[in-house]
PDB file of N, CA and C in Angstrom:
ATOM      1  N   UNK A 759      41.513  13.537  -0.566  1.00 53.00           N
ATOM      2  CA  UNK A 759      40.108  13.396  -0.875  1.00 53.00           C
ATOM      3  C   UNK A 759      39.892  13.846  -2.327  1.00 53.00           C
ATOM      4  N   UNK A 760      39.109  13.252  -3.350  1.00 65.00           N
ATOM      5  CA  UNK A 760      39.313  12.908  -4.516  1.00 65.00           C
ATOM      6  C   UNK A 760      38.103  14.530  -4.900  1.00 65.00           C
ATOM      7  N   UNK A 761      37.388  14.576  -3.983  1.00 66.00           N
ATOM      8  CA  UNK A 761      36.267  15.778  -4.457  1.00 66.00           C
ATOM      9  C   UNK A 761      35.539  16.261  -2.903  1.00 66.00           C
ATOM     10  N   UNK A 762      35.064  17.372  -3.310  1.00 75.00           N
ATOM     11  CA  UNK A 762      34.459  18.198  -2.161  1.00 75.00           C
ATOM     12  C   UNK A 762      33.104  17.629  -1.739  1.00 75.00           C
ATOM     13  N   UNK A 763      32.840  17.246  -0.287  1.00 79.00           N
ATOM     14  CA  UNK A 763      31.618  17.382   0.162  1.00 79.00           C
ATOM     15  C   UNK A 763      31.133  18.701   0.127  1.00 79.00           C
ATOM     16  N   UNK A 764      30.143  18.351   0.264  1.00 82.00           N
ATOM     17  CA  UNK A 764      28.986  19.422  -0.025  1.00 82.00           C
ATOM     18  C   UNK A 764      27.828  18.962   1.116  1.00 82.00           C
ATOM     19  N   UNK A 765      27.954  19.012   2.285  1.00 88.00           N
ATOM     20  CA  UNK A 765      26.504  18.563   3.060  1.00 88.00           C
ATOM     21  C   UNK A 765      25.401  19.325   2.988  1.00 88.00           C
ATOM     22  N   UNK A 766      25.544  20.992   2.848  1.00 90.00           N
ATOM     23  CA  UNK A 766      24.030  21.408   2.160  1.00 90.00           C
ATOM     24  C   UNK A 766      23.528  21.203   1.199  1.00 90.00           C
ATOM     25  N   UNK A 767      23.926  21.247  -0.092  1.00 90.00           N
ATOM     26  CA  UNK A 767      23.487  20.400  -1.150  1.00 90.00           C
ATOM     27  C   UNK A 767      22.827  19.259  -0.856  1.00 90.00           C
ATOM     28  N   UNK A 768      23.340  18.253  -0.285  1.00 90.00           N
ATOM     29  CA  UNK A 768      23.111  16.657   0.265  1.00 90.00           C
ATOM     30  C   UNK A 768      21.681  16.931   1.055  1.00 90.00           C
ATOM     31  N   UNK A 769      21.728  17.845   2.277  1.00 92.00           N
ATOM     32  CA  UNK A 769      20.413  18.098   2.913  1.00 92.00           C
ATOM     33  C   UNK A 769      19.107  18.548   2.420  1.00 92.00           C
ATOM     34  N   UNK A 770      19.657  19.841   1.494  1.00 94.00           N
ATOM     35  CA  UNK A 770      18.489  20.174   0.681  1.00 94.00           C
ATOM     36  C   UNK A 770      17.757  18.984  -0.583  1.00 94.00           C
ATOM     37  N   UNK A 771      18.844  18.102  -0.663  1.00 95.00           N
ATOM     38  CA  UNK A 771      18.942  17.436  -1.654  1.00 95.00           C
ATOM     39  C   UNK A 771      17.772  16.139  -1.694  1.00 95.00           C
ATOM     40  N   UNK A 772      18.133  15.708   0.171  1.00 94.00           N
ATOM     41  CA  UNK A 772      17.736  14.757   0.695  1.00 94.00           C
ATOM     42  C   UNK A 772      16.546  15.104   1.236  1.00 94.00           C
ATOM     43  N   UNK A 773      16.316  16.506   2.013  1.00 96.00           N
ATOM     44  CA  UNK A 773      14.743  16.750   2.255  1.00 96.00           C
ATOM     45  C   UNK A 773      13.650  17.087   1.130  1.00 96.00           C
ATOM     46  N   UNK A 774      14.524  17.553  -0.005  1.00 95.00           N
ATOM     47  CA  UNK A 774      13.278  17.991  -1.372  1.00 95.00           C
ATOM     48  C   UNK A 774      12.356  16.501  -1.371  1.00 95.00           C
ATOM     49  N   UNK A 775      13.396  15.817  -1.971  1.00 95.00           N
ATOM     50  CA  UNK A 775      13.288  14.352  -2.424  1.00 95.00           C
ATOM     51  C   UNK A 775      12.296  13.839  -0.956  1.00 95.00           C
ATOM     52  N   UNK A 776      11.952  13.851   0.341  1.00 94.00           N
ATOM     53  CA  UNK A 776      11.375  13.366   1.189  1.00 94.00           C
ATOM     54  C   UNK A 776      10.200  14.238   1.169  1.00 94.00           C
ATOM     55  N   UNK A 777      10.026  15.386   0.607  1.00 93.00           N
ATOM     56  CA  UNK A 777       8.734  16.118   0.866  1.00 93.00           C
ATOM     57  C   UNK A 777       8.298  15.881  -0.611  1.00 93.00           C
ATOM     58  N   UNK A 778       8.889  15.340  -1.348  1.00 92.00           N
ATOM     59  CA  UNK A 778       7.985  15.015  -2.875  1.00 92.00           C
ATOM     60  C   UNK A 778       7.860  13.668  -2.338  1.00 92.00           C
ATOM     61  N   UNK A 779       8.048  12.928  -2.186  1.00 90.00           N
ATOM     62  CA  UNK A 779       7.620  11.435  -1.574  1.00 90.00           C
ATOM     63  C   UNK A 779       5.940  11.660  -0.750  1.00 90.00           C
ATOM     64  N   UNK A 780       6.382  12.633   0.590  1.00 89.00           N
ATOM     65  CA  UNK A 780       5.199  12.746   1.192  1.00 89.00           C
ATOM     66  C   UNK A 780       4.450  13.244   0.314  1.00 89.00           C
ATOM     67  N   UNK A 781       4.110  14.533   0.162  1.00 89.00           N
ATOM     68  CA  UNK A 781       3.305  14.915  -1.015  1.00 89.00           C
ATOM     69  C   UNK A 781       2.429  13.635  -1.609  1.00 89.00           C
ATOM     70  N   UNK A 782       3.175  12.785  -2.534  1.00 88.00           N
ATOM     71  CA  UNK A 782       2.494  12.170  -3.402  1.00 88.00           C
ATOM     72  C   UNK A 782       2.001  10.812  -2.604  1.00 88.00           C
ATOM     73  N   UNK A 783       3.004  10.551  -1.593  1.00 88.00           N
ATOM     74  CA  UNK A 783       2.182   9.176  -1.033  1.00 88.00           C
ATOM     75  C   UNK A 783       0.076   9.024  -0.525  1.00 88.00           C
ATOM     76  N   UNK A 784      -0.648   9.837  -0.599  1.00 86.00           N
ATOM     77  CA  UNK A 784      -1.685   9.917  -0.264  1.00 86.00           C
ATOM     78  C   UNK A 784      -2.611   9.293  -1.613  1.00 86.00           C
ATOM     79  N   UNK A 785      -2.135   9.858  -2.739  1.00 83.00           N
ATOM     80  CA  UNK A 785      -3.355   9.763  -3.837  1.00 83.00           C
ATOM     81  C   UNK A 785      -2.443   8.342  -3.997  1.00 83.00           C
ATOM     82  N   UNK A 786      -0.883   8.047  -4.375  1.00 83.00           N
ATOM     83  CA  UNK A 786      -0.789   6.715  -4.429  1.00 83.00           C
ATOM     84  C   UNK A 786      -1.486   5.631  -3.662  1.00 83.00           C
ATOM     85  N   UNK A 787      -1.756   5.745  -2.812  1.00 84.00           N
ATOM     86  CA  UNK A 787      -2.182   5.155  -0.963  1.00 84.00           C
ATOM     87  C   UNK A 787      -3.621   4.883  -1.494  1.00 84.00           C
ATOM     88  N   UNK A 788      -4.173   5.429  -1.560  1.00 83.00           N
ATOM     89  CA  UNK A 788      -5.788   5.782  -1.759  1.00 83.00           C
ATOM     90  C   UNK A 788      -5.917   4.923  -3.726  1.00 83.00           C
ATOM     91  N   UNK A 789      -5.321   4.996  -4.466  1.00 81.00           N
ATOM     92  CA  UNK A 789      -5.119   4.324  -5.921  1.00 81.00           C
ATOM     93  C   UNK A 789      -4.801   3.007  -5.569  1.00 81.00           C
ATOM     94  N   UNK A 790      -3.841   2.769  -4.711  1.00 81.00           N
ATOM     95  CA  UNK A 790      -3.529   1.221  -4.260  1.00 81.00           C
ATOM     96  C   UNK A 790      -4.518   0.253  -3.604  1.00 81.00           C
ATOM     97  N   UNK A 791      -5.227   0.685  -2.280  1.00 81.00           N
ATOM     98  CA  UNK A 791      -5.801   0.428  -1.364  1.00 81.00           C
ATOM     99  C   UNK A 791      -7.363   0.037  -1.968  1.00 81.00           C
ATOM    100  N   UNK A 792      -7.697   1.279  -2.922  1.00 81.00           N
ATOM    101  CA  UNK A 792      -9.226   1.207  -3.258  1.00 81.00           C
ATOM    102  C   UNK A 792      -9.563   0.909  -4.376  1.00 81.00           C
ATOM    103  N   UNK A 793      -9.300   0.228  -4.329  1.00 82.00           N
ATOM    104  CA  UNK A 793      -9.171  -0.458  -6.435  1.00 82.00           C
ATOM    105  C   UNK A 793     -10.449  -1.522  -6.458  1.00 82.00           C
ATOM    106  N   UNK A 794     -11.236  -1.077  -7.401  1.00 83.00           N
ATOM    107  CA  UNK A 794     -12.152  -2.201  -7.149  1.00 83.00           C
ATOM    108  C   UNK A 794     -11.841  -3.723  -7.462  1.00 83.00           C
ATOM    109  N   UNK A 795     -10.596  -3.757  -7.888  1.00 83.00           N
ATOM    110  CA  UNK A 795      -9.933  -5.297  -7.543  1.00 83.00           C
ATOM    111  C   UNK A 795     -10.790  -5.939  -6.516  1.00 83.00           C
ATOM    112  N   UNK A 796      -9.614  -4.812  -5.638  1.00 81.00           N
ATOM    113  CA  UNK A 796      -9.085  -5.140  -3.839  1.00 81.00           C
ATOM    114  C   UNK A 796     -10.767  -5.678  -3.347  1.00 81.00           C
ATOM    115  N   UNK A 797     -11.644  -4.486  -3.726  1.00 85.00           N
ATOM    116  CA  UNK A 797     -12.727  -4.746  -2.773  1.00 85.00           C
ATOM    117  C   UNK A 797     -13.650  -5.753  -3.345  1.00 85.00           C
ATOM    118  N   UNK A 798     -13.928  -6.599  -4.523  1.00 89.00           N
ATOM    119  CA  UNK A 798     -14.064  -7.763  -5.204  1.00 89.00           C
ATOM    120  C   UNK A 798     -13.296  -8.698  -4.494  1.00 89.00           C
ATOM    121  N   UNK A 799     -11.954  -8.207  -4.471  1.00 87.00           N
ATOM    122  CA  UNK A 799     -11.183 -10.041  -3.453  1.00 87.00           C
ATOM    123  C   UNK A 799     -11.409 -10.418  -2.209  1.00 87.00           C
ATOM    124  N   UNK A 800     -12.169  -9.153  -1.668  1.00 88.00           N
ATOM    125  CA  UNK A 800     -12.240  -9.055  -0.405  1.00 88.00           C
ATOM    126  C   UNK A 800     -13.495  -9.776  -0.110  1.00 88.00           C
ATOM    127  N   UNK A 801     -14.531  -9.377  -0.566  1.00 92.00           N
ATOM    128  CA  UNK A 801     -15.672 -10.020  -0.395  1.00 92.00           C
ATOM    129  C   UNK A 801     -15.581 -11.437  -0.986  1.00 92.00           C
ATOM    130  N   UNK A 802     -14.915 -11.427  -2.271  1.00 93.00           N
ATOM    131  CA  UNK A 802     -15.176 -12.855  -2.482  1.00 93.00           C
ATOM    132  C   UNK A 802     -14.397 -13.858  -1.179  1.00 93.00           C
ATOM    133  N   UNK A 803     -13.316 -13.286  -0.930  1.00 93.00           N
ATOM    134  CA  UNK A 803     -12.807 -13.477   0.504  1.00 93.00           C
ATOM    135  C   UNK A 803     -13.396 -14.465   1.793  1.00 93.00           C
ATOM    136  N   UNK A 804     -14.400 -12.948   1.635  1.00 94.00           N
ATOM    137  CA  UNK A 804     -14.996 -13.426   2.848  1.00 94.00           C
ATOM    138  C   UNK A 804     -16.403 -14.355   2.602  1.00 94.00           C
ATOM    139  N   UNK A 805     -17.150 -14.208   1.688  1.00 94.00           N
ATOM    140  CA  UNK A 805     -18.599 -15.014   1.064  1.00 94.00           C
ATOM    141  C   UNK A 805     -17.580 -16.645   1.311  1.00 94.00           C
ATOM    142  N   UNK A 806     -16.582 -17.090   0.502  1.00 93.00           N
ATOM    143  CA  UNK A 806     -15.903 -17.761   1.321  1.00 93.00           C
ATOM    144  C   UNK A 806     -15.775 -18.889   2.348  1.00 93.00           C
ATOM    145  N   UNK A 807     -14.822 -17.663   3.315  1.00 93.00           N
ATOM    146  CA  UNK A 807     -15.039 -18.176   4.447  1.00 93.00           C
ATOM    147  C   UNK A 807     -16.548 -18.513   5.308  1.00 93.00           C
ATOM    148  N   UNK A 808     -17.518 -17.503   4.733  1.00 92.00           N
ATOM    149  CA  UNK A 808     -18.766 -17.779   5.570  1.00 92.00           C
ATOM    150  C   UNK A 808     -19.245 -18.865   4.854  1.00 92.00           C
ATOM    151  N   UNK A 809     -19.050 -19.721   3.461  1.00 89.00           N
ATOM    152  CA  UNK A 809     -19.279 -20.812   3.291  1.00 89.00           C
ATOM    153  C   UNK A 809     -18.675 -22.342   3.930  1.00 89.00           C
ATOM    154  N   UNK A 810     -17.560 -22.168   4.044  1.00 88.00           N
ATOM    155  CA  UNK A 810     -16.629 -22.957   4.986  1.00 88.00           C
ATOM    156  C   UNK A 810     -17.204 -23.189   6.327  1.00 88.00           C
ATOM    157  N   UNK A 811     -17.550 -22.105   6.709  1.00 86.00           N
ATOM    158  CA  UNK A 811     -17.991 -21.683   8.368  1.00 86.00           C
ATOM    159  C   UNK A 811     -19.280 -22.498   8.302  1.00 86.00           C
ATOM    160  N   UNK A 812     -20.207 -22.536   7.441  1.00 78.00           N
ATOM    161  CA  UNK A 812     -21.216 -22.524   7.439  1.00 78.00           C
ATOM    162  C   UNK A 812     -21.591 -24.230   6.934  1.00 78.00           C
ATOM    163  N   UNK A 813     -20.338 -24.628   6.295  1.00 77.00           N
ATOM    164  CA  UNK A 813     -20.461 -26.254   5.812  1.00 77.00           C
ATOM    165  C   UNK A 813     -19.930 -27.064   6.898  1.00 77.00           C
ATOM    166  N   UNK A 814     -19.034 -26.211   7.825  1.00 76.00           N
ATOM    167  CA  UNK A 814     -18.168 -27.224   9.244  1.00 76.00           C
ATOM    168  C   UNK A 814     -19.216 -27.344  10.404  1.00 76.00           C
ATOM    169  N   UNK A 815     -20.220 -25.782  10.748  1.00 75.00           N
ATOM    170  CA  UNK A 815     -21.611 -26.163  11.213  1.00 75.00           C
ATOM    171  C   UNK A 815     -23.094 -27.188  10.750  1.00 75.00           C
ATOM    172  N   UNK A 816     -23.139 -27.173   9.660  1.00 71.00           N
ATOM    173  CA  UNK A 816     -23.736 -28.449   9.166  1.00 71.00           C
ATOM    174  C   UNK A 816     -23.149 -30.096   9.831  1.00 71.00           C
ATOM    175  N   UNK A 817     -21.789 -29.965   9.485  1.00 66.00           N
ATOM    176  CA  UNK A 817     -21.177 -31.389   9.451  1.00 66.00           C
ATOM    177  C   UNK A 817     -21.622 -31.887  10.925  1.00 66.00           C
ATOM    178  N   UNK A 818     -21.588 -30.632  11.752  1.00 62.00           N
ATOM    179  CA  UNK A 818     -21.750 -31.202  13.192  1.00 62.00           C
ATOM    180  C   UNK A 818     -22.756 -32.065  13.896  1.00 62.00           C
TER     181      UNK A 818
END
């Protein structure tokens, strides 16, 4: 074997790195999700579909 494992190193290594992930996933989550993009595409989205909806009830 060319070099030493080390599995505590590796564990501590591997849980730091998973509790800085959690940590930060919330304000990322919340920056992604609520962007006034998102909530502009959304409505235009849907204004939309309630025009569609609303031109296939006419046709009838």
């Amino acid at each position: 074997m060319p070099h030493r494992t080390r599995p505590m190193t590796a564990l501590l290594l591997f849980t730091g790195l998973n509790a800085i992930l959690v940590s930060t996933i919330s304000p990322v989550y919340d920056f992604v999700c609520f962007l006034p993009f998102w909530e502009r595409w959304r409505e235009r989205i849907c204004q939309e579909r309630e025009a569609t909806s609303l031109k296939s009830s006419e046709a009838r």
